[in-house]
Structure formats: structure tokens, C-alpha cells
Short mmCIF file of C-alpha atoms and ligand atoms in Angstrom, two decimals:
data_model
loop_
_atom_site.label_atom_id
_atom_site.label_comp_id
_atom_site.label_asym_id
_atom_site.label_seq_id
_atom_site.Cartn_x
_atom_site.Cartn_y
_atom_site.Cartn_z
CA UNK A 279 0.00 0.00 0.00
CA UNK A 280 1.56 3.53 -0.77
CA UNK A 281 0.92 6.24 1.82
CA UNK A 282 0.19 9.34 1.31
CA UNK A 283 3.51 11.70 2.08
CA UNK A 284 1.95 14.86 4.12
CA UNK A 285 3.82 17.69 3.52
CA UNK A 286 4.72 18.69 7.25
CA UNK A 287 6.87 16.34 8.52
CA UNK A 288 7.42 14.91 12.28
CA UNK A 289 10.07 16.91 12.88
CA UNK A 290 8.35 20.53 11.44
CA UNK A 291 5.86 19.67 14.08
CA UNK A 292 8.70 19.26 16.87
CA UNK A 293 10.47 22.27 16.06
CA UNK A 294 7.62 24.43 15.97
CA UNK A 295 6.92 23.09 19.57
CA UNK A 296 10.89 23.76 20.45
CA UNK A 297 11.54 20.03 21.64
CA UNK A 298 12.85 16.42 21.08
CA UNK A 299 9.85 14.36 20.95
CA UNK A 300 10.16 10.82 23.02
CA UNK A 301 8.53 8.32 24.21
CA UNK A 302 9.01 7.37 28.32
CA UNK A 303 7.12 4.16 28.91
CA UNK A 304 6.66 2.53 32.52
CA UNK A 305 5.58 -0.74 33.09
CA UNK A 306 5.64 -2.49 36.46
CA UNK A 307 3.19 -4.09 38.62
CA UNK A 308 0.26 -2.29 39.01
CA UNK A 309 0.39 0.01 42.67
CA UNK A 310 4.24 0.16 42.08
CA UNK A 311 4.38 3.93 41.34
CA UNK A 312 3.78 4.34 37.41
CA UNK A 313 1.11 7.03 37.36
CA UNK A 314 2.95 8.73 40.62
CA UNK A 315 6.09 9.27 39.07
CA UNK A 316 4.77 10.21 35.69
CA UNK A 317 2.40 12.63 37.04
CA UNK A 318 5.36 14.13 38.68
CA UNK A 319 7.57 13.47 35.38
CA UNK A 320 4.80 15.64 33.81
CA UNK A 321 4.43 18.86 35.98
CA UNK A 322 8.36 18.91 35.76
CA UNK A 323 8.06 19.56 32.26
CA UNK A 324 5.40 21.80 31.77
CA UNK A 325 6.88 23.41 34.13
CA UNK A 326 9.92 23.27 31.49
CA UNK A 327 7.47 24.24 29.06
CA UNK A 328 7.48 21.07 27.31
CA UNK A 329 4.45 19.83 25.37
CA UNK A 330 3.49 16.26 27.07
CA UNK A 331 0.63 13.82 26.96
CA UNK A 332 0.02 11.11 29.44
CA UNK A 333 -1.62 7.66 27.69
CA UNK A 334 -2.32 5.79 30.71
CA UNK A 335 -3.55 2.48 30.80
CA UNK A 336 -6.52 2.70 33.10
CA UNK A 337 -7.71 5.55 31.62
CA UNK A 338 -7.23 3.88 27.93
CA UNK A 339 -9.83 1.52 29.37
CA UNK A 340 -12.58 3.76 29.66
CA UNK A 341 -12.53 4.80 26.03
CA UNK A 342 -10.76 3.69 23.50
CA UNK A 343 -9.86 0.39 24.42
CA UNK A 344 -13.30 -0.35 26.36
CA UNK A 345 -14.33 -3.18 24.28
CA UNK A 346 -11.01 -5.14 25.74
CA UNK A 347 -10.89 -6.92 28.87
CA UNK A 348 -7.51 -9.08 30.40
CA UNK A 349 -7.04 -12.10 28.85
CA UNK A 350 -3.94 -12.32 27.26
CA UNK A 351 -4.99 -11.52 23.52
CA UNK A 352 -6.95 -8.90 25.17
CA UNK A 353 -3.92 -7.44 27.14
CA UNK A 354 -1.92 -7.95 23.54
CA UNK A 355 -4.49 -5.86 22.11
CA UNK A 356 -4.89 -3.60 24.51
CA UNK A 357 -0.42 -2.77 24.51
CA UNK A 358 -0.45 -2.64 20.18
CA UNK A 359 -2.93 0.11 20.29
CA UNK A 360 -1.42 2.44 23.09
CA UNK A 361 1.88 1.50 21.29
CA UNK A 362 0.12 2.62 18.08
CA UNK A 363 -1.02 5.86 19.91
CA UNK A 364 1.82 6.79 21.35
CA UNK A 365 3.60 6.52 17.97
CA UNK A 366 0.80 9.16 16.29
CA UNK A 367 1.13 11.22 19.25
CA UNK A 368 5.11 11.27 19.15
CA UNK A 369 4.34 12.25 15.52
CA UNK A 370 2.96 15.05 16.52
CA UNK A 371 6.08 16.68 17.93
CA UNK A 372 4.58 15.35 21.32
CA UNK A 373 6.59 13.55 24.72
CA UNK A 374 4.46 10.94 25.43
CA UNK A 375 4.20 9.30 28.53
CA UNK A 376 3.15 5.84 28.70
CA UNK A 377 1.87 4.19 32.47
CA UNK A 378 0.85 0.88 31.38
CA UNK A 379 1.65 -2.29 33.38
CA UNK A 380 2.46 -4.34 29.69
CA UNK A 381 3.69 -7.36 31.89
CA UNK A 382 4.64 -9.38 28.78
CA UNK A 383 8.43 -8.74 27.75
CA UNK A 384 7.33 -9.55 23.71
CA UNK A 385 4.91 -6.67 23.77
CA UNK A 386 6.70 -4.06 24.87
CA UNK A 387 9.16 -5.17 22.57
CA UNK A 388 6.46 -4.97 19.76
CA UNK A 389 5.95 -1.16 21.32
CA UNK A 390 9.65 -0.45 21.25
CA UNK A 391 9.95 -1.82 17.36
CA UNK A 392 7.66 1.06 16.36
CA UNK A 393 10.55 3.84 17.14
CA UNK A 394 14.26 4.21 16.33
CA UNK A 395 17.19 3.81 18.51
CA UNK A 396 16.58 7.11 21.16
CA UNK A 397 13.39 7.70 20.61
CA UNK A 398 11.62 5.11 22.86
CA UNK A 399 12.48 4.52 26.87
CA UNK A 400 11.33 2.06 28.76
CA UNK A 401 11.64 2.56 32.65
CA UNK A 402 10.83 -0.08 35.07
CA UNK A 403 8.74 1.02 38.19
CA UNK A 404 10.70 -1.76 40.13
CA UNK A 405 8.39 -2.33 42.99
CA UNK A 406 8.22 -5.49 45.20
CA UNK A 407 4.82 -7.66 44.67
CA UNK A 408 3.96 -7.41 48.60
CA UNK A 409 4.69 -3.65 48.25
CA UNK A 410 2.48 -2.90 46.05
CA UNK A 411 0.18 -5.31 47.31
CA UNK A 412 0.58 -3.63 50.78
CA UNK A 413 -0.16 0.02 49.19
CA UNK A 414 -3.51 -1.60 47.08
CA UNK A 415 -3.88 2.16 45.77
CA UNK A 416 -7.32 1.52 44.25
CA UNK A 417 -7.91 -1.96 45.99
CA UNK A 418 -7.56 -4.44 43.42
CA UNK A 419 -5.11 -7.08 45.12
CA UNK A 420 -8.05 -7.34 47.73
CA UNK A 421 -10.30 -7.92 44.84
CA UNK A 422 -7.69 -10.18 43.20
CA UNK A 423 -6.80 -12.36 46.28
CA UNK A 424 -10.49 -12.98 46.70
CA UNK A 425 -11.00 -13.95 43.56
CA UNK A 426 -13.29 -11.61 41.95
CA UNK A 427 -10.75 -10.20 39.71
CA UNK A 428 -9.49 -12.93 37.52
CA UNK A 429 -6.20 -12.21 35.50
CA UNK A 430 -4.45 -10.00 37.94
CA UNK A 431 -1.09 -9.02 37.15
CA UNK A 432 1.39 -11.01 40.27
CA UNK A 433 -1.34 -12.71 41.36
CA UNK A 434 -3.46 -14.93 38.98
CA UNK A 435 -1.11 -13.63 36.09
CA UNK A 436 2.59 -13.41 35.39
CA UNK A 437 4.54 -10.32 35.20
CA UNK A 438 7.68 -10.39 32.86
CA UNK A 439 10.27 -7.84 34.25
CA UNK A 440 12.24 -6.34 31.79
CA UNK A 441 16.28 -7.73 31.24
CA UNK A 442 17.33 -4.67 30.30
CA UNK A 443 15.35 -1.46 31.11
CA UNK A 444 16.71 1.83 30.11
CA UNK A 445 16.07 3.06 33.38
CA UNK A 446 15.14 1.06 36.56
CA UNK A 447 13.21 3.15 39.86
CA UNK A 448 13.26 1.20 43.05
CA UNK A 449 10.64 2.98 44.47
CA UNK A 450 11.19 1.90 48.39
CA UNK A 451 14.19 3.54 47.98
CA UNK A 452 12.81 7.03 46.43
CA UNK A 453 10.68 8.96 46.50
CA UNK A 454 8.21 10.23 43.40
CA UNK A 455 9.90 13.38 43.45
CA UNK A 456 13.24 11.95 43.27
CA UNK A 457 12.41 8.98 40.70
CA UNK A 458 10.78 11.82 38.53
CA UNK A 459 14.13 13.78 38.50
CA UNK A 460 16.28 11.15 37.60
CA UNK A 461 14.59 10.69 34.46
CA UNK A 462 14.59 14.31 33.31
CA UNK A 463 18.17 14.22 33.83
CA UNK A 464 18.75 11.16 32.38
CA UNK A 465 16.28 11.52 29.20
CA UNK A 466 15.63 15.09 29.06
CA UNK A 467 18.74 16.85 30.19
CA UNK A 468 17.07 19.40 32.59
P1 ADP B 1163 0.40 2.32 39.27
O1 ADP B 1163 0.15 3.48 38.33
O2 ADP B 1163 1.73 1.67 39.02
O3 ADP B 1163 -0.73 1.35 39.35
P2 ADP B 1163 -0.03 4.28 41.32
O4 ADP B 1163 0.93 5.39 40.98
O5 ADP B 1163 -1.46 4.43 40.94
O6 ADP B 1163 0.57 2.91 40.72
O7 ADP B 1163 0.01 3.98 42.87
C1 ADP B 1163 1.20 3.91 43.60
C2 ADP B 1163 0.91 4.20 45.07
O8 ADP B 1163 2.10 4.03 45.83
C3 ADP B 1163 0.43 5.61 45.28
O9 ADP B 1163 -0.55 5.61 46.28
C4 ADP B 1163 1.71 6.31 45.78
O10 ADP B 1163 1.44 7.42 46.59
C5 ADP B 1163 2.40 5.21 46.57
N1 ADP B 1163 3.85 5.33 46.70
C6 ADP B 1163 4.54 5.23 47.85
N2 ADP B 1163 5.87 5.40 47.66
C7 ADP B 1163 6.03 5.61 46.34
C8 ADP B 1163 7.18 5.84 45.52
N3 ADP B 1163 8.41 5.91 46.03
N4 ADP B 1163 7.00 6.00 44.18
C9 ADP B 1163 5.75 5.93 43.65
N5 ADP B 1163 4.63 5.71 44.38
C10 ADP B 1163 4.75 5.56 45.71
#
């Protein structure tokens, strides 16, 4: 199929928004930190006056992906098209943030494949299991130990940490603030 060649190109649309667009994507458990930190990651730089958009994977649920539930073609589903919106987005000169547990190793691999070498980050909200468990921000391990929650990511359904993160944040060793810092240094350079 040919596509259609626009005229204003990715990078017209960055340099009119003075930035480098990228793509940060967390994945860890779900109550390790990943909407924390990126909220955090996010006031930092709009505070920088960077343009920034936040796909996050609960919210993803309510809308767009709505028709998708957990099982694991579901969950494969569910990754490809936040991968695929994250790539339009970062098209449009945007930093995208991505909170999205994506416990399997191949599909975040399939979200990294969509971007060139720099372009895509994946960060590891490193949290232990009875952490996060412990925290139960929006009390779905209670929900998952009893049973009414099937699928649960560390419960009833694996999590694949990543080899080889770009970034790792052991959160019971920092704090939002700090985690959030480390990656603008480390990605962003401010
Ligand atoms: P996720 O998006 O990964 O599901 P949330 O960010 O929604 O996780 O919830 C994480 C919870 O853990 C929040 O209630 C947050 O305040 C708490 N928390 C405690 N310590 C930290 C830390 N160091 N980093 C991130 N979150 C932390």
C-alpha cells in the first residue's frame, strides 16, 4: 500500500513546539508507582514548558480500548494500540508518557519496534509484589486475592520484568519526586 507523504513532517511539528519528541514508557506491577512518578515526570516539564501527553492504561480503558478486557490476547491488544497511539502522538512533535503495566516482555518489545534507537524509553517502576500489594492504591489485590478479579497481574497472572530497562526506579528507595528527577536528567537533560 503507498501512503500518502503529508507535507509537514514529524520533525516541522517538533520544532515548531521547540523540543525532542520521546517516548518514556513505565511498566511495572500495578500500585508500584507508574502514574505517581509520571504525574510528577509531567508537571516537571510543563513546568519546562514542554508539550506532554500522558496515555495511561486505566484511563485507555474507559474509552478507546473499552471493548477489551484481560485475557492475554486482550492485554496484547490492549499494549499494540497504546503503542500505536503513542507513535501518532510522538508524531505530533509530542513527549508521550506511557503508564501501562504491559507485563509481557514480547509486547513491549512490539511497542519499542515502532521507534528508532533514542526515541523510545522504557523505565521499570521496580516495585516489590507485597509492596504494592501492601499500598492496594485503588484496591484491586483485595479484589484479586479474593477472587473476583481474575487475570491479575502477580497474582493470577505473570509479570515479565524487563532484562534490560533503560532506566530502573526502586521505588522503596525514592521517593516520586526523586524517581521523577532522575529521568529528566537522564532523558531530558534538565
Ligand atoms: P500504578 O500506576 O503503578 O498502578 P499508582 O501510581 O497508581 O501505581 O500507585 C502507587 C501508590 O504508591 C500511590 O498511592 C503512591 O502514593 C504510593 N507510593 C509510595 N511510595 C512511592 C514511591 N516511592 N513512588 C511511587 N509511588 C509511591
Amino acid at each position: 500500500m503507498t501512503l500518502f507523504d503529508f507535507t509537514v513532517s514529524q520533525s516541522d511539528r517538533a520544532k515548531m513546539k521547540n523540543q525532542t519528541p520521546l517516548v518514556v514508557w513505565f511498566t511495572g506491577l500495578s500500585g508500584s508507582g507508574k502514574s505517581t512518578i509520571a504525574n510528577r515526570l509531567e508537571e516537571k516539564l510543563h513546568q519546562a514548558g514542554k508539550h506532554t501527553f500522558i496515555l495511561d492504561g486505566d484511563n485507555v480503558r474507559h474509552g478507546l480500548n473499552k471493548d477489551l478486557g484481560f485475557s492475554e490476547s486482550d492485554r496484547v491488544e490492549n499494549i499494540r494500540r497504546v503503542a500505536e497511539v503513542s507513535k501518532l502522538l510522538f508524531d505530533a512533535g509530542l513527549i508521550v508518557i506511557v503508564t501501562l503495566i504491559s507485563p509481557f516482555r514480547a509486547d513491549r518489545n512490539l511497542a519499542r519496534n515502532l521507534f528508532k534507537k533514542g526515541e523510545f524509553f522504557e523505565v521499570f517502576v521496580d516495585t516489590p509484589l507485597d509492596v504494592a500489594e501492601s499500598r492496594d492504591p485503588k484496591g484491586l489485590y483485595k479484589k484479586a486475592r479474593t477472587g473476583e478479579i481474575k487475570n491479575f497481574t502477580g497474582i493470577s497472572s505473570p509479570y515479565e520484568a524487563p532484562d534490560a530497562p533503560d532506566f530502573r526506579i526502586l521505588t522503596t528507595e525514592c521517593s516520586p519526586d526523586v524517581a521523577s528527577s532522575q529521568i529528566l536528567s537522564r532523558f531530558f537533560k534538565i
